[in-house]
Coordinates of C-alpha atoms in Angstrom, one line a residue:
M1 CA -16.5 0.5 15.1
K2 CA -15.3 3.2 13.2
I3 CA -12.2 4.9 13.2
L4 CA -11.2 8.3 11.6
I5 CA -8.6 9.1 10.0
P6 CA -8.8 12.5 8.1
P7 CA -5.9 12.6 6.4
W8 CA -6.7 9.2 4.5
F9 CA -9.9 7.8 4.9
D10 CA -12.0 6.3 7.9
L11 CA -12.1 2.3 8.8
M12 CA -15.3 1.0 9.2
G13 CA -14.2 -2.5 10.3
L14 CA -11.4 -4.7 10.9
N15 CA -12.3 -7.7 8.5
P16 CA -12.7 -8.3 5.1
D17 CA -16.9 -7.6 4.8
A18 CA -16.4 -4.5 6.7
P19 CA -18.0 -1.5 5.0
E20 CA -15.6 1.1 3.4
D21 CA -16.1 4.9 3.2
E22 CA -16.3 4.9 -0.5
V23 CA -16.2 9.1 -0.3
G24 CA -13.0 9.3 1.9
I25 CA -11.5 6.6 -0.5
K26 CA -12.4 8.6 -3.8
K27 CA -11.2 11.9 -1.8
A28 CA -7.8 10.3 -1.0
A29 CA -7.4 8.7 -4.5
E30 CA -7.9 12.2 -6.0
N31 CA -5.6 13.4 -4.0
V32 CA -2.8 10.7 -4.6
K33 CA -3.7 11.2 -8.1
T34 CA -3.0 14.9 -8.4
L35 CA 0.5 14.6 -6.4
I36 CA 1.5 11.5 -9.1
E37 CA 0.7 14.2 -12.0
H38 CA 3.2 16.6 -10.1
E39 CA 5.8 14.7 -8.9
S40 CA 8.8 13.0 -10.4
L41 CA 8.7 9.6 -11.9
L42 CA 11.9 8.7 -10.5
A43 CA 11.0 9.1 -6.9
P44 CA 9.4 5.7 -5.2
T45 CA 5.9 5.8 -4.0
S46 CA 5.5 4.7 -0.6
G47 CA 2.4 4.3 1.8
W48 CA 1.2 2.4 4.9
H49 CA -1.8 0.4 5.9
H50 CA -4.5 2.1 3.6
G51 CA -2.1 1.7 0.7
I52 CA -3.9 -1.1 -0.9
E53 CA -7.2 0.3 -1.2
L54 CA -6.0 3.5 -2.3
S55 CA -4.0 1.4 -5.1
A56 CA -7.3 -0.2 -6.2
A57 CA -9.2 2.8 -6.2
L58 CA -6.4 4.5 -8.1
H59 CA -6.5 1.3 -10.7
R60 CA -10.0 1.9 -11.4
N61 CA -9.5 5.8 -12.3
F62 CA -6.1 6.9 -13.2
P63 CA -5.3 6.1 -16.8
Q64 CA -1.2 5.1 -16.2
A65 CA -2.0 2.6 -13.9
A66 CA -5.0 1.1 -15.9
D67 CA -3.0 0.8 -19.2
G68 CA -0.5 -2.1 -17.8
S69 CA 2.4 0.3 -17.2
A70 CA 2.7 -0.5 -13.5
K71 CA 3.0 -4.1 -14.1
D72 CA 6.7 -3.9 -13.2
L73 CA 6.3 -1.8 -9.9
A74 CA 8.2 -3.0 -7.5
I75 CA 6.3 -3.3 -4.1
L76 CA 7.8 -4.4 -0.4
Q77 CA 4.7 -5.2 1.7
C78 CA 5.6 -5.3 5.7
H79 CA 3.5 -6.3 8.6
G80 CA 3.5 -7.2 12.0
E81 CA 2.4 -10.8 12.8
L82 CA 0.8 -9.5 16.4
D83 CA -0.8 -6.4 15.0
P84 CA -4.2 -6.1 16.8
M85 CA -5.4 -3.2 14.6
V86 CA -5.0 -4.5 10.7
P87 CA -4.9 -8.8 11.0
I88 CA -2.0 -10.6 9.6
Q89 CA -4.4 -12.3 7.4
F90 CA -4.8 -9.3 5.2
D91 CA -1.2 -9.4 4.0
A92 CA -2.1 -12.5 1.9
L93 CA -5.2 -10.7 0.6
T94 CA -3.3 -7.8 -0.2
A95 CA -0.8 -9.5 -2.0
E96 CA -3.3 -11.4 -4.0
R97 CA -5.2 -8.0 -4.9
L98 CA -1.7 -6.7 -5.7
Q99 CA -0.8 -9.5 -8.4
S100 CA -4.2 -8.4 -10.4
Y101 CA -2.0 -5.5 -11.9
V102 CA 1.7 -6.3 -10.6
T103 CA 4.0 -8.9 -11.7
A104 CA 3.9 -11.4 -8.9
A105 CA 7.6 -11.5 -8.8
R106 CA 8.0 -8.0 -7.9
I107 CA 5.8 -7.9 -4.5
Q108 CA 8.3 -8.7 -1.5
V109 CA 6.2 -9.5 1.7
K110 CA 7.9 -9.9 4.9
T111 CA 6.3 -10.4 8.1
Y112 CA 7.5 -9.6 11.4
P113 CA 6.9 -12.4 14.5
V114 CA 7.3 -10.1 17.5
I115 CA 5.8 -6.9 15.8
M116 CA 2.5 -5.2 16.6
H117 CA 1.2 -1.9 14.8
S118 CA 4.3 -0.1 14.5
S119 CA 7.6 0.1 12.5
R120 CA 10.6 -2.2 13.3
S121 CA 14.2 0.2 13.4
G122 CA 17.1 -1.3 12.6
D123 CA 15.6 -3.8 10.4
G124 CA 17.1 -2.2 7.1
S125 CA 14.3 -3.7 4.8
C126 CA 13.2 -0.5 3.5
K127 CA 16.6 0.6 3.0
E128 CA 18.0 -2.0 1.3
F129 CA 14.4 -1.9 -1.2
L130 CA 15.0 1.5 -1.8
E131 CA 18.6 1.3 -2.7
K132 CA 18.0 -1.2 -5.0
L133 CA 15.2 1.1 -6.7
L134 CA 17.0 4.6 -6.9
P135 CA 20.5 5.3 -8.4
P136 CA 23.5 6.0 -6.0
V137 CA 24.0 9.3 -4.6

């Protein structure tokens, strides 16, 4: 199985032992690194399914990520329990991997019992999360 996702990197499979698109991951990490270097540090960064893999690649190659300054980064991780594309079991693996460079108490994991591979409108989780991080307008 191979799913082409040009803006990010390709998925070669949907299990933890599947091969990885190393070239695509490195290219996406470089693109994000360039964005981080040019964007305001006040703006929160967000991402979707590819985020954890990309953050791991950045952590290895981006000095600010490797120096421990990201330890207090706030993370909201949401996932639909019925997602046929990215199995719910990946949530625990993702949270575990994030804890290697972010304080565990700063990671919020939310699962949604009846959601598939999509977002849930009207939930308010993302809005509440961002309101805690950003100054009032």
